[in-house]
mmCIF file of C-alpha atoms and ligand atoms in Angstrom:
data_model
loop_
_atom_site.group_PDB
_atom_site.id
_atom_site.type_symbol
_atom_site.label_atom_id
_atom_site.label_comp_id
_atom_site.label_asym_id
_atom_site.label_seq_id
_atom_site.Cartn_x
_atom_site.Cartn_y
_atom_site.Cartn_z
ATOM 1 C CA MET A 13 -23.197 53.484 -7.249
ATOM 2 C CA ALA A 14 -24.305 50.715 -4.876
ATOM 3 C CA THR A 15 -25.479 47.488 -6.475
ATOM 4 C CA PHE A 16 -28.886 46.030 -5.664
ATOM 5 C CA ASP A 17 -27.128 43.124 -3.906
ATOM 6 C CA ALA A 18 -25.205 45.568 -1.697
ATOM 7 C CA ILE A 19 -28.421 47.387 -0.756
ATOM 8 C CA SER A 20 -30.102 44.045 -0.002
ATOM 9 C CA HIS A 21 -27.151 43.127 2.151
ATOM 10 C CA THR A 22 -27.516 46.260 4.336
ATOM 11 C CA ILE A 23 -31.270 45.727 4.618
ATOM 12 C CA ARG A 24 -31.083 42.053 5.653
ATOM 13 C CA CYS A 25 -32.224 41.422 9.205
ATOM 14 C CA ASP A 26 -31.962 38.282 11.319
ATOM 15 C CA ILE A 27 -33.471 38.979 14.720
ATOM 16 C CA LEU A 28 -33.321 35.378 15.876
ATOM 17 C CA SER A 29 -30.338 34.766 18.100
ATOM 18 C CA LYS A 30 -28.502 31.454 17.788
ATOM 19 C CA THR A 31 -29.797 30.498 21.222
ATOM 20 C CA HIS A 32 -33.341 31.861 21.113
ATOM 21 C CA VAL A 33 -35.082 28.480 21.439
ATOM 22 C CA ALA A 34 -33.116 27.637 24.574
ATOM 23 C CA ASP A 35 -33.473 31.256 25.799
ATOM 24 C CA ASN A 36 -37.249 31.056 25.454
ATOM 25 C CA LEU A 37 -37.348 27.805 27.424
ATOM 26 C CA ALA A 38 -35.233 29.345 30.184
ATOM 27 C CA MET A 39 -37.305 32.531 30.176
ATOM 28 C CA ARG A 40 -40.533 30.530 30.299
ATOM 29 C CA LYS A 41 -39.323 28.888 33.501
ATOM 30 C CA GLU A 42 -38.035 32.116 35.048
ATOM 31 C CA VAL A 43 -40.957 34.396 34.238
ATOM 32 C CA SER A 44 -43.625 31.829 34.907
ATOM 33 C CA ARG A 45 -42.928 32.210 38.621
ATOM 34 C CA THR A 46 -43.738 35.912 38.358
ATOM 35 C CA PHE A 47 -45.117 36.952 34.961
ATOM 36 C CA THR A 48 -47.346 35.125 32.515
ATOM 37 C CA PHE A 49 -45.852 33.718 29.356
ATOM 38 C CA PRO A 50 -47.461 32.024 26.306
ATOM 39 C CA THR A 51 -47.319 28.267 26.728
ATOM 40 C CA LYS A 52 -46.256 26.008 23.874
ATOM 41 C CA GLU A 53 -49.881 24.832 23.532
ATOM 42 C CA MET A 54 -51.152 28.438 23.227
ATOM 43 C CA TYR A 55 -48.450 29.219 20.710
ATOM 44 C CA ASP A 56 -49.193 26.081 18.671
ATOM 45 C CA TYR A 57 -52.903 26.949 18.559
ATOM 46 C CA ALA A 58 -52.150 30.565 17.603
ATOM 47 C CA THR A 59 -50.107 29.546 14.578
ATOM 48 C CA LEU A 60 -53.204 27.809 13.135
ATOM 49 C CA ALA A 61 -55.077 31.126 12.835
ATOM 50 C CA THR A 62 -56.059 32.633 9.485
ATOM 51 C CA LEU A 63 -53.647 35.122 7.957
ATOM 52 C CA GLY A 64 -56.106 37.748 6.723
ATOM 53 C CA ASP A 65 -55.810 41.536 7.056
ATOM 54 C CA ASP A 66 -57.833 42.939 9.955
ATOM 55 C CA VAL A 67 -58.373 46.339 8.356
ATOM 56 C CA TYR A 68 -60.568 44.195 6.049
ATOM 57 C CA PHE A 69 -62.101 41.932 8.765
ATOM 58 C CA GLU A 70 -59.546 39.180 9.403
ATOM 59 C CA PRO A 71 -61.512 35.860 9.781
ATOM 60 C CA SER A 72 -60.035 34.489 13.061
ATOM 61 C CA THR A 73 -60.144 37.983 14.556
ATOM 62 C CA LYS A 74 -63.744 38.487 13.424
ATOM 63 C CA ALA A 75 -64.666 35.144 15.043
ATOM 64 C CA LEU A 76 -63.146 36.324 18.344
ATOM 65 C CA GLU A 77 -64.932 39.702 18.113
ATOM 66 C CA ASP A 78 -68.273 37.963 17.491
ATOM 67 C CA HIS A 79 -67.706 35.505 20.320
ATOM 68 C CA VAL A 80 -66.799 38.193 22.863
ATOM 69 C CA ALA A 81 -69.785 40.289 21.767
ATOM 70 C CA GLN A 82 -72.040 37.282 22.241
ATOM 71 C CA ILE A 83 -70.800 36.252 25.705
ATOM 72 C CA THR A 84 -70.883 39.850 26.977
ATOM 73 C CA GLY A 85 -74.405 40.326 25.549
ATOM 74 C CA LYS A 86 -73.404 43.148 23.203
ATOM 75 C CA GLN A 87 -74.172 43.580 19.501
ATOM 76 C CA ALA A 88 -70.610 43.843 18.185
ATOM 77 C CA GLY A 89 -66.932 43.615 19.072
ATOM 78 C CA LEU A 90 -63.751 45.303 17.875
ATOM 79 C CA PHE A 91 -60.199 43.926 18.088
ATOM 80 C CA LEU A 92 -57.801 46.404 19.695
ATOM 81 C CA PRO A 93 -54.098 46.068 20.378
ATOM 82 C CA SER A 94 -54.210 46.661 24.172
ATOM 83 C CA GLY A 95 -56.439 47.261 27.155
ATOM 84 C CA THR A 96 -55.368 50.893 27.271
ATOM 85 C CA ALA A 97 -56.347 51.336 23.614
ATOM 86 C CA SER A 98 -59.738 49.739 24.389
ATOM 87 C CA ASN A 99 -60.467 52.091 27.288
ATOM 88 C CA GLN A 100 -59.262 55.171 25.446
ATOM 89 C CA ILE A 101 -61.071 54.425 22.191
ATOM 90 C CA ALA A 102 -64.244 53.606 24.146
ATOM 91 C CA LEU A 103 -64.079 57.009 25.861
ATOM 92 C CA ARG A 104 -63.233 58.833 22.626
ATOM 93 C CA THR A 105 -66.197 57.132 20.918
ATOM 94 C CA HIS A 106 -68.684 57.926 23.712
ATOM 95 C CA LEU A 107 -67.550 61.532 24.050
ATOM 96 C CA MET A 108 -68.408 64.114 21.408
ATOM 97 C CA GLN A 109 -67.578 67.722 22.126
ATOM 98 C CA PRO A 110 -66.044 69.062 25.380
ATOM 99 C CA PRO A 111 -66.626 70.261 28.022
ATOM 100 C CA TYR A 112 -67.333 66.982 29.753
ATOM 101 C CA SER A 113 -65.901 64.705 32.401
ATOM 102 C CA VAL A 114 -65.552 61.009 33.181
ATOM 103 C CA LEU A 115 -66.280 59.808 36.695
ATOM 104 C CA CYS A 116 -64.138 56.904 37.920
ATOM 105 C CA ASP A 117 -62.545 55.380 41.011
ATOM 106 C CA GLN A 118 -59.404 57.246 42.049
ATOM 107 C CA ARG A 119 -57.455 53.942 42.010
ATOM 108 C CA SER A 120 -58.603 52.929 38.511
ATOM 109 C CA HIS A 121 -56.375 52.125 35.548
ATOM 110 C CA ILE A 122 -58.044 54.877 33.511
ATOM 111 C CA ASN A 123 -57.103 57.457 36.149
ATOM 112 C CA LEU A 124 -53.626 56.312 37.176
ATOM 113 C CA TYR A 125 -52.040 54.175 34.496
ATOM 114 C CA GLU A 126 -53.071 55.438 31.046
ATOM 115 C CA ALA A 127 -50.669 58.372 30.829
ATOM 116 C CA GLY A 128 -53.425 60.948 31.179
ATOM 117 C CA GLY A 129 -54.993 59.580 27.987
ATOM 118 C CA ALA A 130 -58.549 60.794 28.663
ATOM 119 C CA ALA A 131 -57.341 64.414 28.727
ATOM 120 C CA PHE A 132 -55.052 63.934 25.737
ATOM 121 C CA HIS A 133 -57.294 61.943 23.409
ATOM 122 C CA SER A 134 -60.759 63.111 24.430
ATOM 123 C CA GLY A 135 -60.211 66.477 26.121
ATOM 124 C CA ALA A 136 -62.025 65.007 29.133
ATOM 125 C CA ALA A 137 -61.546 65.953 32.773
ATOM 126 C CA LEU A 138 -61.543 62.984 35.160
ATOM 127 C CA THR A 139 -63.556 63.091 38.373
ATOM 128 C CA ALA A 140 -61.497 60.567 40.329
ATOM 129 C CA VAL A 141 -63.461 59.564 43.427
ATOM 130 C CA ILE A 142 -62.052 57.862 46.536
ATOM 131 C CA PRO A 143 -64.640 55.260 47.631
ATOM 132 C CA SER A 144 -66.020 56.187 51.053
ATOM 133 C CA ASN A 145 -66.002 52.522 52.146
ATOM 134 C CA GLY A 146 -62.396 51.992 50.983
ATOM 135 C CA HIS A 147 -63.498 49.126 48.726
ATOM 136 C CA HIS A 148 -65.760 50.167 45.832
ATOM 137 C CA LEU A 149 -67.722 53.224 44.672
ATOM 138 C CA THR A 150 -71.293 53.351 45.883
ATOM 139 C CA LEU A 151 -74.321 55.093 44.405
ATOM 140 C CA GLU A 152 -73.989 57.691 47.205
ATOM 141 C CA ASP A 153 -70.326 58.353 46.217
ATOM 142 C CA VAL A 154 -71.381 58.793 42.606
ATOM 143 C CA GLN A 155 -74.282 61.091 43.476
ATOM 144 C CA GLN A 156 -71.990 63.198 45.640
ATOM 145 C CA HIS A 157 -69.411 63.731 42.867
ATOM 146 C CA ILE A 158 -71.385 63.594 39.648
ATOM 147 C CA VAL A 159 -71.549 66.848 37.658
ATOM 148 C CA LEU A 160 -75.055 67.594 36.352
ATOM 149 C CA GLY A 161 -76.861 70.667 35.102
ATOM 150 C CA ASN A 162 -76.038 73.647 32.921
ATOM 151 C CA ASN A 163 -73.638 75.605 35.124
ATOM 152 C CA ASN A 164 -70.918 76.588 32.658
ATOM 153 C CA HIS A 165 -68.262 76.597 35.400
ATOM 154 C CA ASN A 166 -68.396 72.774 35.412
ATOM 155 C CA ALA A 167 -67.558 69.924 33.043
ATOM 156 C CA PRO A 168 -70.684 67.720 33.083
ATOM 157 C CA THR A 169 -70.259 63.974 33.629
ATOM 158 C CA ALA A 170 -70.743 62.201 30.300
ATOM 159 C CA VAL A 171 -69.382 58.723 31.171
ATOM 160 C CA ILE A 172 -69.003 56.702 34.370
ATOM 161 C CA ALA A 173 -66.135 54.240 33.927
ATOM 162 C CA LEU A 174 -65.999 51.408 36.456
ATOM 163 C CA GLU A 175 -63.326 48.731 36.860
ATOM 164 C CA ASN A 176 -64.084 45.153 37.980
ATOM 165 C CA THR A 177 -62.108 43.647 39.587
ATOM 166 C CA LEU A 178 -60.250 46.687 40.854
ATOM 167 C CA ARG A 179 -56.974 45.755 42.557
ATOM 168 C CA GLY A 180 -58.373 42.201 42.676
ATOM 169 C CA THR A 181 -61.510 43.167 44.601
ATOM 170 C CA ILE A 182 -64.997 42.375 43.374
ATOM 171 C CA PHE A 183 -67.440 45.216 42.737
ATOM 172 C CA PRO A 184 -70.845 44.126 44.142
ATOM 173 C CA GLN A 185 -73.197 43.713 41.190
ATOM 174 C CA ASP A 186 -76.209 45.256 42.985
ATOM 175 C CA GLU A 187 -74.209 48.464 43.482
ATOM 176 C CA ILE A 188 -73.176 48.489 39.801
ATOM 177 C CA ILE A 189 -76.818 48.117 38.778
ATOM 178 C CA ALA A 190 -77.864 50.969 41.101
ATOM 179 C CA ILE A 191 -75.131 53.237 39.659
ATOM 180 C CA SER A 192 -76.017 52.249 36.095
ATOM 181 C CA ASP A 193 -79.763 52.860 36.553
ATOM 182 C CA TYR A 194 -79.004 56.276 38.000
ATOM 183 C CA ALA A 195 -76.443 57.130 35.273
ATOM 184 C CA HIS A 196 -78.813 56.119 32.487
ATOM 185 C CA SER A 197 -81.653 58.134 34.064
ATOM 186 C CA GLN A 198 -79.346 61.176 33.679
ATOM 187 C CA GLY A 199 -78.333 60.331 30.072
ATOM 188 C CA ILE A 200 -74.820 59.276 31.176
ATOM 189 C CA LYS A 201 -73.024 56.330 29.510
ATOM 190 C CA MET A 202 -71.488 53.454 31.463
ATOM 191 C CA HIS A 203 -68.130 51.897 30.472
ATOM 192 C CA LEU A 204 -66.576 48.813 32.082
ATOM 193 C CA ASP A 205 -62.831 48.306 32.266
ATOM 194 C CA GLY A 206 -63.179 44.563 32.642
ATOM 195 C CA ALA A 207 -59.553 43.577 32.168
ATOM 196 C CA ARG A 208 -60.136 41.213 35.113
ATOM 197 C CA ILE A 209 -63.884 40.591 34.753
ATOM 198 C CA TRP A 210 -63.088 36.901 34.166
ATOM 199 C CA HIS A 211 -62.055 36.651 37.807
ATOM 200 C CA VAL A 212 -65.428 38.021 38.909
ATOM 201 C CA ALA A 213 -67.258 35.533 36.678
ATOM 202 C CA ALA A 214 -65.171 32.648 38.039
ATOM 203 C CA GLN A 215 -65.334 33.660 41.696
ATOM 204 C CA THR A 216 -69.021 34.621 41.868
ATOM 205 C CA GLU A 217 -70.153 32.066 39.244
ATOM 206 C CA THR A 218 -71.994 34.808 37.363
ATOM 207 C CA PRO A 219 -72.361 34.735 33.548
ATOM 208 C CA LEU A 220 -70.368 37.400 31.715
ATOM 209 C CA LYS A 221 -73.528 38.794 30.154
ATOM 210 C CA GLU A 222 -75.068 39.489 33.568
ATOM 211 C CA LEU A 223 -71.889 41.269 34.709
ATOM 212 C CA CYS A 224 -71.773 43.358 31.515
ATOM 213 C CA ASP A 225 -75.513 44.145 31.142
ATOM 214 C CA PRO A 226 -75.387 47.423 33.149
ATOM 215 C CA PHE A 227 -72.723 48.836 30.792
ATOM 216 C CA ASP A 228 -73.001 50.453 27.354
ATOM 217 C CA SER A 229 -69.451 49.442 26.467
ATOM 218 C CA VAL A 230 -67.161 46.815 27.936
ATOM 219 C CA HIS A 231 -63.523 45.975 27.547
ATOM 220 C CA PRO A 232 -63.172 42.453 28.902
ATOM 221 C CA SER A 233 -59.498 42.327 27.931
ATOM 222 C CA VAL A 234 -58.777 39.552 25.371
ATOM 223 C CA LEU A 235 -58.167 42.485 23.037
ATOM 224 C CA VAL A 236 -61.823 43.144 22.209
ATOM 225 C CA LEU A 237 -64.031 46.143 22.968
ATOM 226 C CA ALA A 238 -67.765 45.313 22.862
ATOM 227 C CA GLY A 239 -70.883 47.469 22.586
ATOM 228 C CA PRO A 240 -73.809 48.407 20.328
ATOM 229 C CA THR A 241 -73.236 48.093 16.575
ATOM 230 C CA ALA A 242 -73.289 51.875 15.934
ATOM 231 C CA PHE A 243 -70.801 52.427 18.779
ATOM 232 C CA ILE A 244 -68.436 49.730 17.470
ATOM 233 C CA ASP A 245 -68.682 51.088 13.901
ATOM 234 C CA LYS A 246 -67.568 54.478 15.204
ATOM 235 C CA ALA A 247 -64.884 52.895 17.411
ATOM 236 C CA ARG A 248 -63.513 51.118 14.311
ATOM 237 C CA TRP A 249 -63.148 54.527 12.700
ATOM 238 C CA MET A 250 -61.379 55.797 15.839
ATOM 239 C CA ARG A 251 -59.093 52.754 15.804
ATOM 240 C CA LYS A 252 -57.976 53.691 12.290
ATOM 241 C CA LEU A 253 -57.552 57.332 13.269
ATOM 242 C CA PHE A 254 -55.397 56.366 16.274
ATOM 243 C CA GLY A 255 -53.212 54.151 14.054
ATOM 244 C CA GLY A 256 -54.451 50.955 15.699
ATOM 245 C CA GLY A 257 -55.830 49.257 12.577
ATOM 246 C CA MET A 258 -53.528 46.231 12.448
ATOM 247 C CA ARG A 259 -53.088 43.716 9.642
ATOM 248 C CA GLN A 260 -52.413 40.013 10.408
ATOM 249 C CA THR A 261 -53.972 39.901 13.878
ATOM 250 C CA GLY A 262 -55.220 36.295 13.659
ATOM 251 C CA ILE A 263 -52.302 34.948 15.665
ATOM 252 C CA LEU A 264 -53.133 37.277 18.588
ATOM 253 C CA ALA A 265 -56.882 36.645 18.339
ATOM 254 C CA ALA A 266 -56.252 32.899 18.446
ATOM 255 C CA SER A 267 -54.057 33.296 21.558
ATOM 256 C CA ALA A 268 -56.936 35.125 23.238
ATOM 257 C CA ALA A 269 -59.401 32.417 22.161
ATOM 258 C CA TYR A 270 -57.058 29.769 23.570
ATOM 259 C CA ALA A 271 -56.959 31.639 26.898
ATOM 260 C CA LEU A 272 -60.759 31.720 27.086
ATOM 261 C CA THR A 273 -61.073 28.001 26.419
ATOM 262 C CA TYR A 274 -58.170 26.584 28.405
ATOM 263 C CA ASN A 275 -57.131 29.239 30.940
ATOM 264 C CA PHE A 276 -60.457 30.511 32.256
ATOM 265 C CA PRO A 277 -61.255 27.108 33.867
ATOM 266 C CA LEU A 278 -57.996 27.397 35.853
ATOM 267 C CA LEU A 279 -59.089 30.554 37.707
ATOM 268 C CA PRO A 280 -60.781 28.900 40.728
ATOM 269 C CA ALA A 281 -57.467 27.152 41.521
ATOM 270 C CA VAL A 282 -55.618 30.486 41.095
ATOM 271 C CA HIS A 283 -57.951 32.185 43.581
ATOM 272 C CA ALA A 284 -57.509 29.308 46.046
ATOM 273 C CA LEU A 285 -53.728 29.708 45.798
ATOM 274 C CA ALA A 286 -54.039 33.472 46.443
ATOM 275 C CA ARG A 287 -56.116 32.719 49.553
ATOM 276 C CA ARG A 288 -53.492 30.220 50.673
ATOM 277 C CA LEU A 289 -50.845 32.930 50.303
ATOM 278 C CA GLU A 290 -53.001 35.329 52.311
ATOM 279 C CA LYS A 291 -53.549 32.759 55.088
ATOM 280 C CA GLY A 292 -49.819 32.031 55.227
ATOM 281 C CA LEU A 293 -48.991 35.752 55.524
ATOM 282 C CA GLU A 294 -51.523 36.241 58.307
ATOM 283 C CA GLU A 295 -50.173 33.244 60.211
ATOM 284 C CA ILE A 296 -46.746 34.902 60.154
ATOM 285 C CA GLY A 297 -48.330 38.153 61.437
ATOM 286 C CA VAL A 298 -48.103 40.153 58.203
ATOM 287 C CA GLU A 299 -50.814 42.751 57.695
ATOM 288 C CA VAL A 300 -52.966 42.124 54.622
ATOM 289 C CA THR A 301 -54.192 45.550 53.496
ATOM 290 C CA SER A 302 -56.450 44.379 50.645
ATOM 291 C CA ARG A 303 -57.800 40.858 50.786
ATOM 292 C CA ALA A 304 -57.412 38.050 48.244
ATOM 293 C CA GLU A 305 -60.958 38.209 46.873
ATOM 294 C CA THR A 306 -59.634 36.871 43.544
ATOM 295 C CA CYS A 307 -56.042 36.590 42.298
ATOM 296 C CA MET A 308 -54.239 39.360 44.158
ATOM 297 C CA LEU A 309 -53.719 40.854 47.566
ATOM 298 C CA PHE A 310 -51.868 43.798 49.063
ATOM 299 C CA TYR A 311 -49.763 43.554 52.193
ATOM 300 C CA ASP A 312 -47.654 45.578 54.585
ATOM 301 C CA PRO A 313 -44.642 43.821 56.135
ATOM 302 C CA THR A 314 -43.858 46.575 58.663
ATOM 303 C CA SER A 315 -46.026 44.670 61.165
ATOM 304 C CA ILE A 316 -43.211 42.067 61.324
ATOM 305 C CA GLY A 317 -40.417 44.659 61.167
ATOM 306 C CA THR A 318 -39.275 44.112 57.584
ATOM 307 C CA THR A 319 -39.566 45.992 54.279
ATOM 308 C CA PHE A 320 -40.597 45.274 50.673
ATOM 309 C CA ASP A 321 -36.969 45.776 49.614
ATOM 310 C CA GLU A 322 -35.642 43.184 52.073
ATOM 311 C CA ILE A 323 -38.237 40.664 50.893
ATOM 312 C CA ALA A 324 -37.576 41.426 47.205
ATOM 313 C CA ASP A 325 -33.802 41.010 47.689
ATOM 314 C CA ARG A 326 -34.178 37.598 49.297
ATOM 315 C CA ALA A 327 -36.708 36.549 46.624
ATOM 316 C CA SER A 328 -34.347 37.474 43.810
ATOM 317 C CA ASP A 329 -31.583 35.393 45.466
ATOM 318 C CA LEU A 330 -33.647 32.181 45.464
ATOM 319 C CA PRO A 331 -32.257 29.330 43.317
ATOM 320 C CA GLU A 332 -35.443 29.846 41.263
ATOM 321 C CA PRO A 333 -35.842 33.636 41.701
ATOM 322 C CA LEU A 334 -39.091 35.470 42.282
ATOM 323 C CA ILE A 335 -39.363 39.040 41.013
ATOM 324 C CA LEU A 336 -41.276 41.127 43.541
ATOM 325 C CA GLY A 337 -42.377 44.757 43.585
ATOM 326 C CA ASP A 338 -43.959 46.291 46.622
ATOM 327 C CA ALA A 339 -47.373 45.878 48.250
ATOM 328 C CA ARG A 340 -49.102 43.957 45.451
ATOM 329 C CA LEU A 341 -48.876 40.175 45.196
ATOM 330 C CA VAL A 342 -50.481 38.560 42.149
ATOM 331 C CA VAL A 343 -51.066 34.858 41.605
ATOM 332 C CA HIS A 344 -51.736 33.646 38.045
ATOM 333 C CA ILE A 345 -52.287 30.404 36.188
ATOM 334 C CA GLN A 346 -48.561 29.746 35.942
ATOM 335 C CA THR A 347 -47.735 30.501 39.578
ATOM 336 C CA SER A 348 -46.652 27.260 41.187
ATOM 337 C CA GLU A 349 -47.464 26.239 44.752
ATOM 338 C CA SER A 350 -43.710 26.094 45.345
ATOM 339 C CA ALA A 351 -43.394 29.796 44.407
ATOM 340 C CA VAL A 352 -45.961 30.645 47.098
ATOM 341 C CA ASP A 353 -44.207 28.361 49.608
ATOM 342 C CA ASP A 354 -40.826 29.946 48.795
ATOM 343 C CA LEU A 355 -42.200 33.440 49.345
ATOM 344 C CA LEU A 356 -43.806 32.482 52.635
ATOM 345 C CA SER A 357 -40.618 30.866 53.916
ATOM 346 C CA ILE A 358 -38.563 33.969 53.062
ATOM 347 C CA ILE A 359 -41.028 36.165 54.954
ATOM 348 C CA ARG A 360 -41.236 33.705 57.892
ATOM 349 C CA GLN A 361 -37.440 33.646 58.079
ATOM 350 C CA LEU A 362 -37.263 37.468 58.055
ATOM 351 C CA ALA A 363 -39.924 37.669 60.786
ATOM 352 C CA GLU A 364 -37.904 35.264 62.954
ATOM 353 C CA GLU A 365 -34.693 37.209 62.370
ATOM 354 C CA LYS A 366 -36.395 40.489 63.337
ATOM 355 C CA GLN A 367 -37.857 38.915 66.463
ATOM 356 C CA ALA A 368 -34.403 37.599 67.411
ATOM 357 C CA THR A 369 -33.105 41.187 67.290
ATOM 358 C CA GLY A 370 -35.860 42.257 69.716
ATOM 359 C CA PHE A 371 -38.559 43.464 67.255
ATOM 360 C CA VAL A 372 -42.038 43.095 68.721
ATOM 361 C CA LYS A 373 -44.729 42.318 66.118
ATOM 362 C CA HIS A 374 -47.545 44.889 65.813
ATOM 363 C CA ALA A 375 -51.057 43.543 65.876
ATOM 364 C CA ALA A 376 -51.915 43.366 62.169
ATOM 365 C CA LYS A 377 -55.065 45.286 61.197
ATOM 366 C CA ARG A 378 -57.486 43.307 59.101
ATOM 367 C CA PRO A 379 -59.421 45.102 56.334
ATOM 368 C CA LYS A 380 -63.131 44.426 56.257
ATOM 369 C CA VAL A 381 -64.453 41.987 53.688
ATOM 370 C CA GLN A 382 -67.545 42.831 51.663
ATOM 371 C CA SER A 383 -69.971 40.882 53.841
ATOM 372 C CA GLU A 384 -68.802 42.819 56.916
ATOM 373 C CA MET A 385 -69.220 46.132 55.102
ATOM 374 C CA TYR A 386 -72.728 45.227 54.120
ATOM 375 C CA ALA A 387 -73.593 44.119 57.653
ATOM 376 C CA GLN A 388 -72.373 47.534 58.839
ATOM 377 C CA ARG A 389 -74.429 49.329 56.195
ATOM 378 C CA GLU A 390 -77.556 47.370 57.130
ATOM 379 C CA THR A 391 -77.061 48.272 60.824
ATOM 380 C CA LYS A 392 -76.688 51.982 59.956
ATOM 381 C CA LYS A 393 -79.948 52.014 57.930
HETATM 382 C C1 PLP B 7 -57.582 47.029 35.044
HETATM 383 C C2 PLP B 7 -56.730 47.244 33.834
HETATM 384 N N1 PLP B 7 -57.227 47.947 32.816
HETATM 385 C C3 PLP B 7 -56.513 48.180 31.701
HETATM 386 C C4 PLP B 7 -55.237 47.661 31.567
HETATM 387 C C5 PLP B 7 -54.454 48.007 30.321
HETATM 388 O O1 PLP B 7 -54.102 46.920 29.579
HETATM 389 P P1 PLP B 7 -52.819 46.983 28.594
HETATM 390 O O2 PLP B 7 -51.622 46.775 29.446
HETATM 391 O O3 PLP B 7 -53.089 45.875 27.624
HETATM 392 O O4 PLP B 7 -52.824 48.331 27.941
HETATM 393 C C6 PLP B 7 -54.676 46.909 32.596
HETATM 394 C C7 PLP B 7 -53.316 46.363 32.475
HETATM 395 O O5 PLP B 7 -52.769 45.781 33.365
HETATM 396 C C8 PLP B 7 -55.437 46.701 33.768
HETATM 397 O O6 PLP B 7 -54.949 46.019 34.807
#
């Protein structure tokens, strides 16, 4: 028979590598050009959090929930482990008994990137609408696709879920209010996926509460879902049911609180850097397909005769590599000016090489910005 010491020996676990401190420092440098990474200051602050159990209202976590509820103008908040969990639990809590549907933008996170969660968790069909103006859903789009009435062939719309920003673009607040007034007049709930609502607040200098007022429930990232007290009480029940009732969450809540205090004020500089990247791309002749209204833009390098793969290969070969995907470029608080300069020089170099082989640049199309779309709408009226 095995001795207790032998059993203890097999159970022992040391996950810290001998080099993890140095590895973290190296990783911090590498990823900070491309991905975000907790800074030492955030980490130090996080370790000061209380060590309570969040199934029984962990104190630091409760303080974050109350704060987020207050700044979004809602009665209560609930800590959740991820943005996806927030969206899904919000839908599950709003929705009661199928048949029903959720209307959203075709490009939204809820439609494309939550593994079909609305169908799985809530039995909800999604009405995924392509905005007619190519930028954001309008009241007319909603009215055209909403499902009302008692026809039992259809799944009536029970929730409209909007995302702001969506792909870095700002949803005009007057349009949100028009959609919300209409939805509420039909007894339909409004949910905001506000993973990037901070960027809207920073860029338009609008208080969070004003941005969130048209919605019944909001998920402004920082791991908190906010809404009316009865809704949050039910969502807490759903969180338990989904297995998302976590224990010592203070360390995560404190990281989120740190981000609100110290990182939010950095956003105007982030947006300026994204615009600088956009200007640099346009000077080279690259087509920008979705403009840098906040921290991200989308581009198409075929106008200069190159491809995403060619750019990504060169970027990964830099002495300080950049990890690139395809059309989406995101700037964040840890993106350095030199990272933007490096990317622009790679693309400039590729454009020159293509020209030397006889490639003639296409005239890059320029997507309309919001003010131009509105001018067009006014003229049509
Ligand atoms: C708009 C939006 N909503 C929701 C999420 C989901 O957040 P998480 O990755 O924490 O599940 C993301 C993640 O990137 C997002 O961009």
